[in-house]
Amino acid sequence: WAQLLCVEKVGVHDNFFTLGGHSLLAAQVMARVRSRYDVDVPLRDLFETPTVENLAAAIIQALASQADDAEFDQLLTEIEDL
């Protein structure tokens, strides 16, 4: 988010739209999520709960629904390292 929003630091509870986000940037965020994690998280999730914490939870939920245990553990570690 920091790179897309051109801000130095983003906290897990910061609101995407309060930081200057808008619909086009939200679409870019979700495209990056799709590309990086190969999951499809609906754009509306970011609009309804626009924090890093909530987006991470949505990504984890999407990964859990399509991954076996070993894959899930590896992806969860990746997300925690972000």
Backbone as JSON, one array per atom type, in Angstrom:
{
  "sequence": "WAQLLCVEKVGVHDNFFTLGGHSLLAAQVMARVRSRYDVDVPLRDLFETPTVENLAAAIIQALASQADDAEFDQLLTEIEDL",
  "N": [[0.81, -1.19, 0.0], [1.93, 1.24, 0.76], [3.68, 1.93, -1.3], [1.93, 2.22, -3.54], [0.26, 4.24, -2.58], [1.98, 6.25, -2.16], [3.08, 6.88, 0.36], [5.0, 6.98, 3.38], [4.76, 5.13, 5.51], [2.52, 2.54, 6.47], [0.06, 1.54, 8.66], [-1.36, -1.45, 10.13], [-3.99, -1.0, 10.78], [-4.7, 1.27, 9.46], [-6.8, 3.19, 7.34], [-7.43, 2.58, 4.0], [-8.63, 4.43, 2.23], [-8.61, 6.81, 3.67], [-5.92, 7.29, 3.67], [-5.55, 8.24, 1.17], [-6.3, 6.61, -0.87], [-8.19, 5.44, -3.72], [-10.77, 4.34, -6.03], [-9.45, 3.39, -8.39], [-6.85, 2.87, -7.49], [-7.49, 0.96, -5.61], [-8.32, -1.13, -7.24], [-5.85, -1.71, -8.38], [-4.46, -2.63, -6.14], [-5.86, -5.0, -5.62], [-5.34, -6.39, -7.97], [-2.63, -6.83, -7.66], [-2.69, -8.48, -5.42], [-3.99, -10.71, -6.53], [-2.06, -11.46, -8.43], [0.23, -11.98, -6.86], [-0.59, -13.9, -4.9], [-2.27, -15.63, -6.19], [-5.05, -15.74, -5.84], [-8.52, -14.89, -5.75], [-9.79, -12.2, -4.45], [-12.64, -10.44, -3.71], [-13.15, -7.11, -4.93], [-14.91, -5.53, -3.53], [-14.49, -6.28, -0.89], [-12.27, -4.79, -0.05], [-13.37, -2.25, -0.17], [-15.39, -2.43, 1.75], [-14.08, -3.1, 4.15], [-11.52, -1.47, 4.64], [-8.68, -1.98, 5.51], [-5.29, -3.0, 6.12], [-5.12, -5.17, 7.83], [-7.68, -6.37, 7.58], [-7.74, -6.96, 4.85], [-5.64, -8.77, 4.7], [-6.76, -10.84, 6.21], [-8.86, -11.58, 4.51], [-7.39, -12.5, 2.33], [-6.06, -14.68, 3.49], [-8.27, -16.28, 4.11], [-9.22, -16.84, 1.53], [-7.02, -18.23, 0.51], [-6.97, -20.42, 2.23], [-9.24, -21.77, 1.49], [-8.55, -22.93, -0.89], [-6.11, -24.25, -0.7], [-3.89, -26.97, 0.23], [-2.8, -28.29, 3.44], [0.06, -28.0, 3.73], [0.71, -26.15, 1.72], [-0.84, -24.01, 2.6], [0.35, -23.38, 5.1], [2.87, -22.51, 4.21], [2.17, -20.26, 2.65], [0.93, -18.69, 4.58], [3.09, -18.08, 6.21], [4.54, -16.51, 4.4], [2.8, -14.29, 4.17], [2.8, -13.34, 6.79], [5.4, -12.44, 6.93], [5.37, -10.11, 5.49]],
  "CA": [[0.0, 0.0, 0.0], [2.77, 2.43, 0.88], [4.18, 2.27, -2.63], [0.82, 2.71, -4.36], [-0.3, 5.47, -2.02], [3.09, 7.22, -2.03], [3.25, 7.26, 1.76], [6.18, 6.33, 3.96], [4.43, 4.03, 6.41], [1.11, 2.19, 6.58], [-0.21, 0.64, 9.78], [-2.34, -2.49, 9.79], [-5.34, -0.51, 11.03], [-4.94, 2.48, 8.67], [-7.85, 3.09, 6.32], [-6.92, 2.77, 2.64], [-9.18, 5.64, 1.62], [-8.12, 7.95, 4.45], [-4.53, 7.5, 3.25], [-5.52, 8.79, -0.18], [-6.7, 5.61, -1.85], [-9.43, 5.63, -4.47], [-11.19, 3.11, -6.7], [-8.44, 2.89, -9.33], [-5.77, 2.29, -6.69], [-8.03, -0.25, -5.0], [-8.25, -2.16, -8.29], [-4.44, -2.09, -8.5], [-4.14, -3.45, -4.97], [-6.44, -6.33, -5.8], [-4.6, -7.05, -9.06], [-1.36, -7.3, -7.06], [-3.04, -9.62, -4.57], [-4.22, -11.83, -7.45], [-0.79, -11.84, -9.04], [1.17, -12.5, -5.85], [-1.1, -15.05, -4.15], [-3.11, -16.45, -7.07], [-6.39, -15.85, -5.26], [-9.42, -13.83, -6.19], [-10.5, -11.55, -3.35], [-13.51, -9.43, -4.33], [-12.82, -5.7, -4.72], [-15.82, -4.97, -2.51], [-13.9, -6.52, 0.43], [-11.43, -3.65, 0.28], [-14.25, -1.1, 0.05], [-16.16, -2.62, 2.97], [-13.17, -3.13, 5.31], [-10.3, -1.01, 3.96], [-7.45, -1.96, 6.29], [-4.34, -4.08, 5.82], [-5.52, -6.31, 8.66], [-8.85, -7.04, 7.01], [-7.38, -7.51, 3.55], [-4.84, -9.97, 4.99], [-7.7, -11.89, 6.63], [-9.57, -12.03, 3.31], [-6.43, -13.28, 1.54], [-5.87, -15.94, 4.2], [-9.49, -17.06, 3.94], [-9.24, -17.32, 0.14], [-5.96, -19.24, 0.39], [-7.37, -21.6, 2.99], [-10.29, -22.49, 0.77], [-8.03, -23.6, -2.08], [-4.79, -24.83, -0.49], [-3.75, -28.04, 1.21], [-2.18, -27.81, 4.68], [1.45, -27.58, 3.53], [0.68, -24.9, 0.95], [-1.4, -22.97, 3.45], [1.37, -22.98, 6.07], [3.9, -21.75, 3.51], [1.61, -18.97, 2.27], [0.7, -17.93, 5.81], [4.41, -17.57, 6.59], [4.84, -15.4, 3.47], [1.97, -13.14, 4.52], [3.28, -12.82, 8.07], [6.69, -11.79, 6.7], [5.19, -8.85, 4.77]],
  "C": [[0.85, 1.25, 0.0], [3.26, 2.87, -0.49], [3.07, 2.86, -3.51], [0.29, 4.06, -3.89], [0.74, 6.58, -1.85], [3.17, 7.78, -0.61], [4.41, 6.45, 2.33], [5.84, 5.07, 4.74], [2.92, 3.81, 6.44], [0.96, 1.22, 7.74], [-1.3, -0.35, 9.41], [-3.78, -2.03, 9.99], [-5.66, 0.77, 10.25], [-5.97, 2.21, 7.58], [-7.27, 3.46, 4.96], [-7.37, 4.1, 2.06], [-8.77, 6.91, 2.37], [-6.69, 8.3, 4.06], [-4.41, 8.05, 1.83], [-5.91, 7.81, -1.27], [-8.01, 5.97, -2.54], [-9.69, 4.37, -5.28], [-10.15, 2.55, -7.66], [-7.27, 2.26, -8.59], [-6.23, 1.0, -6.01], [-7.98, -1.41, -6.0], [-6.81, -2.63, -8.48], [-4.0, -2.96, -7.33], [-4.63, -4.87, -5.19], [-5.77, -7.09, -6.94], [-3.27, -7.59, -8.54], [-1.6, -8.5, -6.15], [-3.24, -10.86, -5.44], [-2.92, -12.36, -8.02], [0.14, -12.53, -8.04], [0.71, -13.81, -5.22], [-1.98, -15.99, -4.96], [-4.46, -16.77, -6.42], [-7.23, -14.68, -5.75], [-10.21, -13.32, -4.99], [-11.34, -10.44, -3.98], [-13.09, -7.99, -3.96], [-13.68, -5.09, -3.62], [-15.29, -5.2, -1.1], [-13.04, -5.34, 0.87], [-12.27, -2.4, 0.55], [-14.99, -1.21, 1.39], [-15.29, -2.58, 4.23], [-11.77, -2.77, 4.83], [-9.05, -0.88, 4.83], [-6.56, -3.12, 5.86], [-4.75, -5.34, 6.58], [-6.67, -7.09, 8.03], [-8.57, -7.63, 5.63], [-6.55, -8.78, 3.74], [-5.75, -11.13, 5.4], [-8.46, -12.45, 5.43], [-8.66, -12.89, 2.43], [-6.23, -14.65, 2.18], [-7.08, -16.84, 4.02], [-9.56, -17.64, 2.53], [-8.19, -18.41, -0.07], [-6.36, -20.54, 1.08], [-8.4, -22.43, 2.23], [-9.75, -23.25, -0.44], [-6.7, -24.33, -1.87], [-4.84, -26.04, 0.44], [-2.96, -27.5, 2.4], [-0.76, -27.29, 4.49], [1.52, -26.26, 2.77], [0.19, -23.75, 1.81], [-0.37, -22.47, 4.46], [2.45, -22.13, 5.42], [3.39, -20.35, 3.15], [1.35, -18.09, 3.49], [2.01, -17.33, 6.3], [4.8, -16.4, 5.71], [4.08, -14.14, 3.87], [2.46, -12.52, 5.82], [4.59, -12.07, 7.92], [6.56, -10.45, 5.99], [5.34, -7.69, 5.67]]
}
